[in-house]
Amino acid sequence: MRQAGRYLPEYRELKAKSSFLEMVKTPALAMEVTLQPLRRFPGLDAAILFSDILVIPEALGQPYAFRDTGGIEMQYALETRAQVENLAPADAIPDRLSYVAETLALLRRELDGQRALLGFGGSPWTLATYMVEGGSSDDFERIKLLFYTDRALFDALLEKLTAALIAYFRMQIAAGADAIQIFDSWGGIVAGADYEAASLRWIREIVAALPAGFPMILYAKGTGSHLIDQTFTGARVLSVDWTVDLRAARACVPKSIALQGNLDPLLMQTTPAIVAREARRIMESVRGENGHIFNLGHGVTPRAKIECMESLVDTVTHWQ
Ligand code: CP3
């Protein structure tokens, strides 16, 4: 999940000098922001590339910005076949996103094998929601109407995104990512019976196109009821949000697949003692089981407290 961001004073300091996208696109700055949480919390065992899922739409020709009131604003909302056809082809991706490869290569050298390096990207469905809605959305009306009323156009868009993500992830693997996390942040807003057609089949296609056995992590918020289906994507790790009962999930997911996540990120706004209690509760619920990667059930929020993060890392690294 996101571990960099506004809750860190050192991030706010850099952000006062450069915009978010400048930081993302300048490899030395992106490396610095990636490393900030690791310096502050030395117990963290993985670095997650500082970037954004929306660099893919941008590279395809649909730029974005942050609204002053919070949320994302795409430069336009995608709605016609001509607009889908006008998106750049997948083979333009490695060149347009070469700054991501450069950042990963810098990080790989800097981490020197001491910590895992995670790359990431959005799922085709989650990216399509931003592209068709024209930004962050409350009701997801446009993307759902497209899915229900013009499946051919929907599929054409998702095919383009899938091809772009395959090229993007191949580039990240070549640049030194140890594992890649796919964020299906909006997988949970799809009608249950449509989750396969709207999201899961495209994720499966991506995983199948990458080197066999490369560790892919799938995070799909609000999709606890699809956990079994997700085990067939080829992902080696399923990252679950806080609404999932971890013990029940562990009991039904094959042992060959690790689970990750589960702590409610809001807890980082409480107290160190409450964080320690809740982190222990999660670990106790799967005591004796292998294959759990401790993580939040979503990204660290801007109002998270440093002392809560410290308590979390301390509790998890000292648990026995
Ligand atoms: O540790 C890390 O920083 C990892 C890098 C990372 C970011 N975004 C940086 C970021 C990762 C893995 C993401 C993923 C991402 N980006 C997702 C999927 C995960 C999720 O949160 O569900 C999504 C949906 C996005 C798109 C996006 N980027 C949103 C919705 C926002 C928040 C906009 C708002 O209203 O503030 C961002 C901004 C963003 N991406 C920040 C960071 C650190 C915050 C920027 C800031 O506040 O300065």
PDB file of C-alpha atoms in Angstrom, residues 26-243:
ATOM      1  CA  THR A  26      12.143  13.012 -11.494  1.00  0.00           C
ATOM      2  CA  PRO A  27      13.903   9.727 -10.660  1.00  0.00           C
ATOM      3  CA  ALA A  28      16.176  11.205  -7.954  1.00  0.00           C
ATOM      4  CA  LEU A  29      13.163  12.780  -6.194  1.00  0.00           C
ATOM      5  CA  ALA A  30      10.967   9.710  -6.652  1.00  0.00           C
ATOM      6  CA  MET A  31      13.741   7.598  -5.138  1.00  0.00           C
ATOM      7  CA  GLU A  32      14.024   9.999  -2.207  1.00  0.00           C
ATOM      8  CA  VAL A  33      10.278   9.867  -1.480  1.00  0.00           C
ATOM      9  CA  THR A  34      10.304   6.065  -1.788  1.00  0.00           C
ATOM     10  CA  LEU A  35      13.076   5.855   0.805  1.00  0.00           C
ATOM     11  CA  GLN A  36      11.581   8.330   3.314  1.00  0.00           C
ATOM     12  CA  PRO A  37       9.310   5.808   5.079  1.00  0.00           C
ATOM     13  CA  LEU A  38      12.149   3.271   5.231  1.00  0.00           C
ATOM     14  CA  ARG A  39      14.489   5.740   6.905  1.00  0.00           C
ATOM     15  CA  ARG A  40      11.871   6.714   9.426  1.00  0.00           C
ATOM     16  CA  PHE A  41      10.695   3.155  10.125  1.00  0.00           C
ATOM     17  CA  PRO A  42      13.755   0.938   9.638  1.00  0.00           C
ATOM     18  CA  GLY A  43      11.730  -2.180  10.458  1.00  0.00           C
ATOM     19  CA  LEU A  44       9.818  -1.978   7.155  1.00  0.00           C
ATOM     20  CA  ASP A  45      10.972  -4.783   4.922  1.00  0.00           C
ATOM     21  CA  ALA A  46       9.901  -3.528   1.501  1.00  0.00           C
ATOM     22  CA  ALA A  47      10.139  -0.310  -0.471  1.00  0.00           C
ATOM     23  CA  ILE A  48       7.189   0.557  -2.714  1.00  0.00           C
ATOM     24  CA  LEU A  49       8.048   2.633  -5.745  1.00  0.00           C
ATOM     25  CA  PHE A  50       6.792   6.204  -5.436  1.00  0.00           C
ATOM     26  CA  SER A  51       4.593   6.751  -8.465  1.00  0.00           C
ATOM     27  CA  ASP A  52       0.897   6.682  -9.251  1.00  0.00           C
ATOM     28  CA  ILE A  53      -1.494   4.351 -11.016  1.00  0.00           C
ATOM     29  CA  LEU A  54      -2.661   7.238 -13.241  1.00  0.00           C
ATOM     30  CA  VAL A  55       0.664   7.571 -15.062  1.00  0.00           C
ATOM     31  CA  ILE A  56      -0.747   4.923 -17.424  1.00  0.00           C
ATOM     32  CA  PRO A  57      -3.729   6.978 -18.652  1.00  0.00           C
ATOM     33  CA  GLU A  58      -1.385   9.932 -18.879  1.00  0.00           C
ATOM     34  CA  ALA A  59       1.083   7.991 -21.030  1.00  0.00           C
ATOM     35  CA  LEU A  60      -1.816   6.825 -23.208  1.00  0.00           C
ATOM     36  CA  GLY A  61      -2.784  10.458 -23.856  1.00  0.00           C
ATOM     37  CA  GLN A  62      -5.209  11.329 -21.060  1.00  0.00           C
ATOM     38  CA  PRO A  63      -3.405  13.560 -18.534  1.00  0.00           C
ATOM     39  CA  TYR A  64      -4.679  14.268 -15.018  1.00  0.00           C
ATOM     40  CA  ALA A  65      -4.414  16.712 -12.152  1.00  0.00           C
ATOM     41  CA  PHE A  66      -5.443  16.854  -8.499  1.00  0.00           C
ATOM     42  CA  ARG A  67      -8.568  18.827  -7.612  1.00  0.00           C
ATOM     43  CA  ASP A  68      -8.046  21.512  -4.968  1.00  0.00           C
ATOM     44  CA  THR A  69     -10.922  19.974  -3.043  1.00  0.00           C
ATOM     45  CA  GLY A  70      -9.294  16.506  -3.128  1.00  0.00           C
ATOM     46  CA  GLY A  71      -9.580  13.774  -5.715  1.00  0.00           C
ATOM     47  CA  ILE A  72      -8.542  13.362  -9.334  1.00  0.00           C
ATOM     48  CA  GLU A  73      -9.517  15.365 -12.392  1.00  0.00           C
ATOM     49  CA  MET A  74      -8.715  13.836 -15.798  1.00  0.00           C
ATOM     50  CA  GLN A  75      -8.224  16.345 -18.612  1.00  0.00           C
ATOM     51  CA  TYR A  76     -11.329  14.933 -20.322  1.00  0.00           C
ATOM     52  CA  ALA A  77     -13.785  12.073 -19.824  1.00  0.00           C
ATOM     53  CA  LEU A  78     -13.386   9.228 -22.297  1.00  0.00           C
ATOM     54  CA  GLU A  79     -16.631   8.421 -24.082  1.00  0.00           C
ATOM     55  CA  THR A  80     -16.297   7.687 -27.794  1.00  0.00           C
ATOM     56  CA  ARG A  81     -14.758   4.897 -29.843  1.00  0.00           C
ATOM     57  CA  ALA A  82     -12.557   7.479 -31.577  1.00  0.00           C
ATOM     58  CA  GLN A  83     -11.147   8.528 -28.191  1.00  0.00           C
ATOM     59  CA  VAL A  84     -10.360   4.924 -27.302  1.00  0.00           C
ATOM     60  CA  GLU A  85      -8.725   4.378 -30.692  1.00  0.00           C
ATOM     61  CA  ASN A  86      -6.680   7.529 -30.237  1.00  0.00           C
ATOM     62  CA  LEU A  87      -5.032   6.254 -27.070  1.00  0.00           C
ATOM     63  CA  ALA A  88      -1.345   5.500 -27.620  1.00  0.00           C
ATOM     64  CA  PRO A  89      -0.405   1.893 -28.433  1.00  0.00           C
ATOM     65  CA  ALA A  90       1.126  -0.307 -25.715  1.00  0.00           C
ATOM     66  CA  ASP A  91       4.558  -0.227 -27.327  1.00  0.00           C
ATOM     67  CA  ALA A  92       4.802   3.504 -26.555  1.00  0.00           C
ATOM     68  CA  ILE A  93       4.671   2.769 -22.815  1.00  0.00           C
ATOM     69  CA  PRO A  94       8.311   1.850 -22.030  1.00  0.00           C
ATOM     70  CA  ASP A  95       9.504   5.044 -23.669  1.00  0.00           C
ATOM     71  CA  ARG A  96       6.874   7.356 -22.163  1.00  0.00           C
ATOM     72  CA  LEU A  97       7.306   5.866 -18.705  1.00  0.00           C
ATOM     73  CA  SER A  98      11.064   5.439 -18.855  1.00  0.00           C
ATOM     74  CA  TYR A  99      11.331   7.611 -15.718  1.00  0.00           C
ATOM     75  CA  VAL A 100       9.708   4.760 -13.770  1.00  0.00           C
ATOM     76  CA  ALA A 101      12.357   2.311 -14.994  1.00  0.00           C
ATOM     77  CA  GLU A 102      15.060   4.822 -14.061  1.00  0.00           C
ATOM     78  CA  THR A 103      13.645   5.256 -10.554  1.00  0.00           C
ATOM     79  CA  LEU A 104      13.469   1.486 -10.060  1.00  0.00           C
ATOM     80  CA  ALA A 105      17.052   1.058 -11.260  1.00  0.00           C
ATOM     81  CA  LEU A 106      18.243   3.772  -8.852  1.00  0.00           C
ATOM     82  CA  LEU A 107      16.332   2.160  -5.998  1.00  0.00           C
ATOM     83  CA  ARG A 108      17.636  -1.280  -6.813  1.00  0.00           C
ATOM     84  CA  ARG A 109      21.184   0.016  -6.497  1.00  0.00           C
ATOM     85  CA  GLU A 110      20.435   1.984  -3.331  1.00  0.00           C
ATOM     86  CA  LEU A 111      18.630  -0.884  -1.568  1.00  0.00           C
ATOM     87  CA  ASP A 112      21.423  -3.269  -2.473  1.00  0.00           C
ATOM     88  CA  GLY A 113      19.325  -6.361  -1.803  1.00  0.00           C
ATOM     89  CA  GLN A 114      18.621  -5.326   1.801  1.00  0.00           C
ATOM     90  CA  ARG A 115      14.933  -4.763   1.189  1.00  0.00           C
ATOM     91  CA  ALA A 116      12.429  -5.985  -1.369  1.00  0.00           C
ATOM     92  CA  LEU A 117      11.510  -3.504  -4.077  1.00  0.00           C
ATOM     93  CA  LEU A 118       7.855  -3.410  -5.108  1.00  0.00           C
ATOM     94  CA  GLY A 119       6.582  -2.053  -8.389  1.00  0.00           C
ATOM     95  CA  PHE A 120       2.877  -1.521  -8.999  1.00  0.00           C
ATOM     96  CA  GLY A 121       0.113  -0.437 -11.312  1.00  0.00           C
ATOM     97  CA  GLY A 122      -3.663  -0.116 -11.363  1.00  0.00           C
ATOM     98  CA  SER A 123      -5.948  -2.841 -12.671  1.00  0.00           C
ATOM     99  CA  PRO A 124      -7.471  -2.215 -16.098  1.00  0.00           C
ATOM    100  CA  TRP A 125     -10.926  -1.809 -14.507  1.00  0.00           C
ATOM    101  CA  THR A 126      -9.756   0.662 -11.846  1.00  0.00           C
ATOM    102  CA  LEU A 127      -7.909   2.762 -14.434  1.00  0.00           C
ATOM    103  CA  ALA A 128     -10.949   2.660 -16.726  1.00  0.00           C
ATOM    104  CA  THR A 129     -13.126   4.097 -13.946  1.00  0.00           C
ATOM    105  CA  TYR A 130     -10.958   7.230 -13.747  1.00  0.00           C
ATOM    106  CA  MET A 131     -10.728   7.510 -17.536  1.00  0.00           C
ATOM    107  CA  VAL A 132     -14.446   7.153 -18.249  1.00  0.00           C
ATOM    108  CA  GLU A 133     -15.666   9.078 -15.190  1.00  0.00           C
ATOM    109  CA  GLY A 134     -13.212  11.882 -16.001  1.00  0.00           C
ATOM    110  CA  GLY A 135     -11.744  11.663 -12.498  1.00  0.00           C
ATOM    111  CA  SER A 136     -12.707  10.530  -9.007  1.00  0.00           C
ATOM    112  CA  SER A 137     -16.358   9.569  -8.784  1.00  0.00           C
ATOM    113  CA  ASP A 138     -19.030   9.000  -6.150  1.00  0.00           C
ATOM    114  CA  ASP A 139     -21.486   6.959  -8.184  1.00  0.00           C
ATOM    115  CA  PHE A 140     -19.429   5.405 -11.043  1.00  0.00           C
ATOM    116  CA  GLU A 141     -22.416   6.064 -13.283  1.00  0.00           C
ATOM    117  CA  ARG A 142     -20.552   6.557 -16.568  1.00  0.00           C
ATOM    118  CA  ILE A 143     -18.331   3.509 -16.356  1.00  0.00           C
ATOM    119  CA  LYS A 144     -21.246   1.307 -15.289  1.00  0.00           C
ATOM    120  CA  LEU A 145     -23.450   2.618 -18.099  1.00  0.00           C
ATOM    121  CA  LEU A 146     -20.665   1.928 -20.578  1.00  0.00           C
ATOM    122  CA  PHE A 147     -20.226  -1.585 -19.215  1.00  0.00           C
ATOM    123  CA  TYR A 148     -23.966  -2.338 -19.379  1.00  0.00           C
ATOM    124  CA  THR A 149     -24.831  -0.639 -22.658  1.00  0.00           C
ATOM    125  CA  ASP A 150     -21.784  -0.840 -24.949  1.00  0.00           C
ATOM    126  CA  ARG A 151     -19.758  -3.889 -24.027  1.00  0.00           C
ATOM    127  CA  ALA A 152     -17.800  -3.795 -27.281  1.00  0.00           C
ATOM    128  CA  LEU A 153     -16.429  -0.331 -26.544  1.00  0.00           C
ATOM    129  CA  PHE A 154     -15.832  -1.238 -22.907  1.00  0.00           C
ATOM    130  CA  ASP A 155     -13.844  -4.308 -24.009  1.00  0.00           C
ATOM    131  CA  ALA A 156     -11.872  -2.261 -26.552  1.00  0.00           C
ATOM    132  CA  LEU A 157     -10.786   0.130 -23.784  1.00  0.00           C
ATOM    133  CA  LEU A 158      -9.945  -2.658 -21.346  1.00  0.00           C
ATOM    134  CA  GLU A 159      -7.959  -4.492 -24.028  1.00  0.00           C
ATOM    135  CA  LYS A 160      -5.868  -1.381 -24.602  1.00  0.00           C
ATOM    136  CA  LEU A 161      -5.280  -0.948 -20.899  1.00  0.00           C
ATOM    137  CA  THR A 162      -4.387  -4.609 -20.462  1.00  0.00           C
ATOM    138  CA  ALA A 163      -1.791  -4.426 -23.251  1.00  0.00           C
ATOM    139  CA  ALA A 164      -0.359  -1.199 -21.807  1.00  0.00           C
ATOM    140  CA  LEU A 165      -0.084  -2.729 -18.333  1.00  0.00           C
ATOM    141  CA  ILE A 166       1.637  -5.848 -19.668  1.00  0.00           C
ATOM    142  CA  ALA A 167       4.255  -3.637 -21.357  1.00  0.00           C
ATOM    143  CA  TYR A 168       4.535  -1.510 -18.212  1.00  0.00           C
ATOM    144  CA  PHE A 169       4.993  -4.458 -15.838  1.00  0.00           C
ATOM    145  CA  ARG A 170       7.536  -6.126 -18.154  1.00  0.00           C
ATOM    146  CA  MET A 171       9.491  -2.889 -18.037  1.00  0.00           C
ATOM    147  CA  GLN A 172       9.287  -2.788 -14.225  1.00  0.00           C
ATOM    148  CA  ILE A 173      10.494  -6.382 -13.971  1.00  0.00           C
ATOM    149  CA  ALA A 174      13.414  -5.668 -16.300  1.00  0.00           C
ATOM    150  CA  ALA A 175      14.290  -2.594 -14.211  1.00  0.00           C
ATOM    151  CA  GLY A 176      14.566  -4.657 -11.023  1.00  0.00           C
ATOM    152  CA  ALA A 177      11.189  -4.903  -9.267  1.00  0.00           C
ATOM    153  CA  ASP A 178      11.121  -7.965  -6.954  1.00  0.00           C
ATOM    154  CA  ALA A 179       7.328  -8.142  -6.974  1.00  0.00           C
ATOM    155  CA  ILE A 180       4.483  -6.137  -8.466  1.00  0.00           C
ATOM    156  CA  GLN A 181       1.200  -5.169  -6.851  1.00  0.00           C
ATOM    157  CA  ILE A 182      -1.911  -4.646  -8.947  1.00  0.00           C
ATOM    158  CA  PHE A 183      -4.324  -2.199  -7.331  1.00  0.00           C
ATOM    159  CA  ASP A 184      -7.931  -2.994  -8.155  1.00  0.00           C
ATOM    160  CA  SER A 185      -9.094  -0.254  -5.826  1.00  0.00           C
ATOM    161  CA  TRP A 186     -12.571  -0.064  -7.355  1.00  0.00           C
ATOM    162  CA  GLY A 187     -13.161  -3.784  -7.948  1.00  0.00           C
ATOM    163  CA  GLY A 188     -15.690  -3.653  -5.122  1.00  0.00           C
ATOM    164  CA  ILE A 189     -18.192  -1.386  -6.866  1.00  0.00           C
ATOM    165  CA  VAL A 190     -19.041  -3.919  -9.596  1.00  0.00           C
ATOM    166  CA  ALA A 191     -22.149  -6.105  -9.331  1.00  0.00           C
ATOM    167  CA  GLY A 192     -20.975  -9.458  -7.992  1.00  0.00           C
ATOM    168  CA  ALA A 193     -21.814 -11.474 -11.091  1.00  0.00           C
ATOM    169  CA  ASP A 194     -19.997  -8.940 -13.302  1.00  0.00           C
ATOM    170  CA  TYR A 195     -16.719  -8.832 -11.402  1.00  0.00           C
ATOM    171  CA  GLU A 196     -15.249 -11.467 -13.732  1.00  0.00           C
ATOM    172  CA  ALA A 197     -16.123  -9.629 -16.974  1.00  0.00           C
ATOM    173  CA  ALA A 198     -15.408  -6.136 -15.660  1.00  0.00           C
ATOM    174  CA  SER A 199     -12.163  -6.768 -13.841  1.00  0.00           C
ATOM    175  CA  LEU A 200     -10.878 -10.210 -13.043  1.00  0.00           C
ATOM    176  CA  ARG A 201     -10.434 -11.577 -16.575  1.00  0.00           C
ATOM    177  CA  TRP A 202      -8.165  -8.664 -17.503  1.00  0.00           C
ATOM    178  CA  ILE A 203      -6.048  -9.158 -14.390  1.00  0.00           C
ATOM    179  CA  ARG A 204      -5.707 -12.861 -15.212  1.00  0.00           C
ATOM    180  CA  GLU A 205      -4.589 -11.957 -18.704  1.00  0.00           C
ATOM    181  CA  ILE A 206      -1.902  -9.637 -17.353  1.00  0.00           C
ATOM    182  CA  VAL A 207      -0.522 -12.198 -14.899  1.00  0.00           C
ATOM    183  CA  ALA A 208      -0.466 -14.886 -17.623  1.00  0.00           C
ATOM    184  CA  ALA A 209       1.584 -12.622 -19.903  1.00  0.00           C
ATOM    185  CA  LEU A 210       4.341 -12.062 -17.328  1.00  0.00           C
ATOM    186  CA  PRO A 211       7.223 -14.456 -16.629  1.00  0.00           C
ATOM    187  CA  ALA A 212       5.886 -17.641 -14.994  1.00  0.00           C
ATOM    188  CA  GLY A 213       6.319 -17.553 -11.231  1.00  0.00           C
ATOM    189  CA  PHE A 214       7.058 -13.835 -10.996  1.00  0.00           C
ATOM    190  CA  PRO A 215       5.449 -12.750  -7.700  1.00  0.00           C
ATOM    191  CA  MET A 216       2.326 -10.716  -8.400  1.00  0.00           C
ATOM    192  CA  ILE A 217       0.267  -9.289  -5.543  1.00  0.00           C
ATOM    193  CA  LEU A 218      -3.407  -8.543  -6.110  1.00  0.00           C
ATOM    194  CA  TYR A 219      -5.131  -5.941  -3.969  1.00  0.00           C
ATOM    195  CA  ALA A 220      -8.807  -5.430  -4.681  1.00  0.00           C
ATOM    196  CA  LYS A 221     -10.656  -3.267  -2.191  1.00  0.00           C
ATOM    197  CA  GLY A 222     -14.086  -4.417  -1.094  1.00  0.00           C
ATOM    198  CA  THR A 223     -13.956  -7.749  -2.903  1.00  0.00           C
ATOM    199  CA  GLY A 224     -13.863 -10.168   0.030  1.00  0.00           C
ATOM    200  CA  SER A 225     -16.675 -12.199  -1.538  1.00  0.00           C
ATOM    201  CA  HIS A 226     -14.491 -12.854  -4.623  1.00  0.00           C
ATOM    202  CA  LEU A 227     -11.454 -14.157  -2.778  1.00  0.00           C
ATOM    203  CA  ILE A 228     -11.743 -17.688  -4.146  1.00  0.00           C
ATOM    204  CA  ASP A 229     -12.064 -16.411  -7.728  1.00  0.00           C
ATOM    205  CA  GLN A 230      -8.982 -14.271  -7.162  1.00  0.00           C
ATOM    206  CA  THR A 231      -6.954 -17.374  -6.285  1.00  0.00           C
ATOM    207  CA  PHE A 232      -7.250 -18.378  -9.970  1.00  0.00           C
ATOM    208  CA  THR A 233      -5.596 -15.215 -11.307  1.00  0.00           C
ATOM    209  CA  GLY A 234      -2.079 -16.565 -10.875  1.00  0.00           C
ATOM    210  CA  ALA A 235      -1.319 -13.944  -8.195  1.00  0.00           C
ATOM    211  CA  ARG A 236       1.004 -15.324  -5.510  1.00  0.00           C
ATOM    212  CA  VAL A 237      -0.319 -12.945  -2.855  1.00  0.00           C
ATOM    213  CA  LEU A 238      -3.839 -11.669  -2.213  1.00  0.00           C
ATOM    214  CA  SER A 239      -3.883  -8.393  -0.333  1.00  0.00           C
ATOM    215  CA  VAL A 240      -7.095  -7.934   1.647  1.00  0.00           C
ATOM    216  CA  ASP A 241      -8.765  -4.854   3.091  1.00  0.00           C
ATOM    217  CA  TRP A 242      -9.942  -4.532   6.703  1.00  0.00           C
ATOM    218  CA  THR A 243     -13.470  -5.792   6.019  1.00  0.00           C
TER     219      THR A 243
END
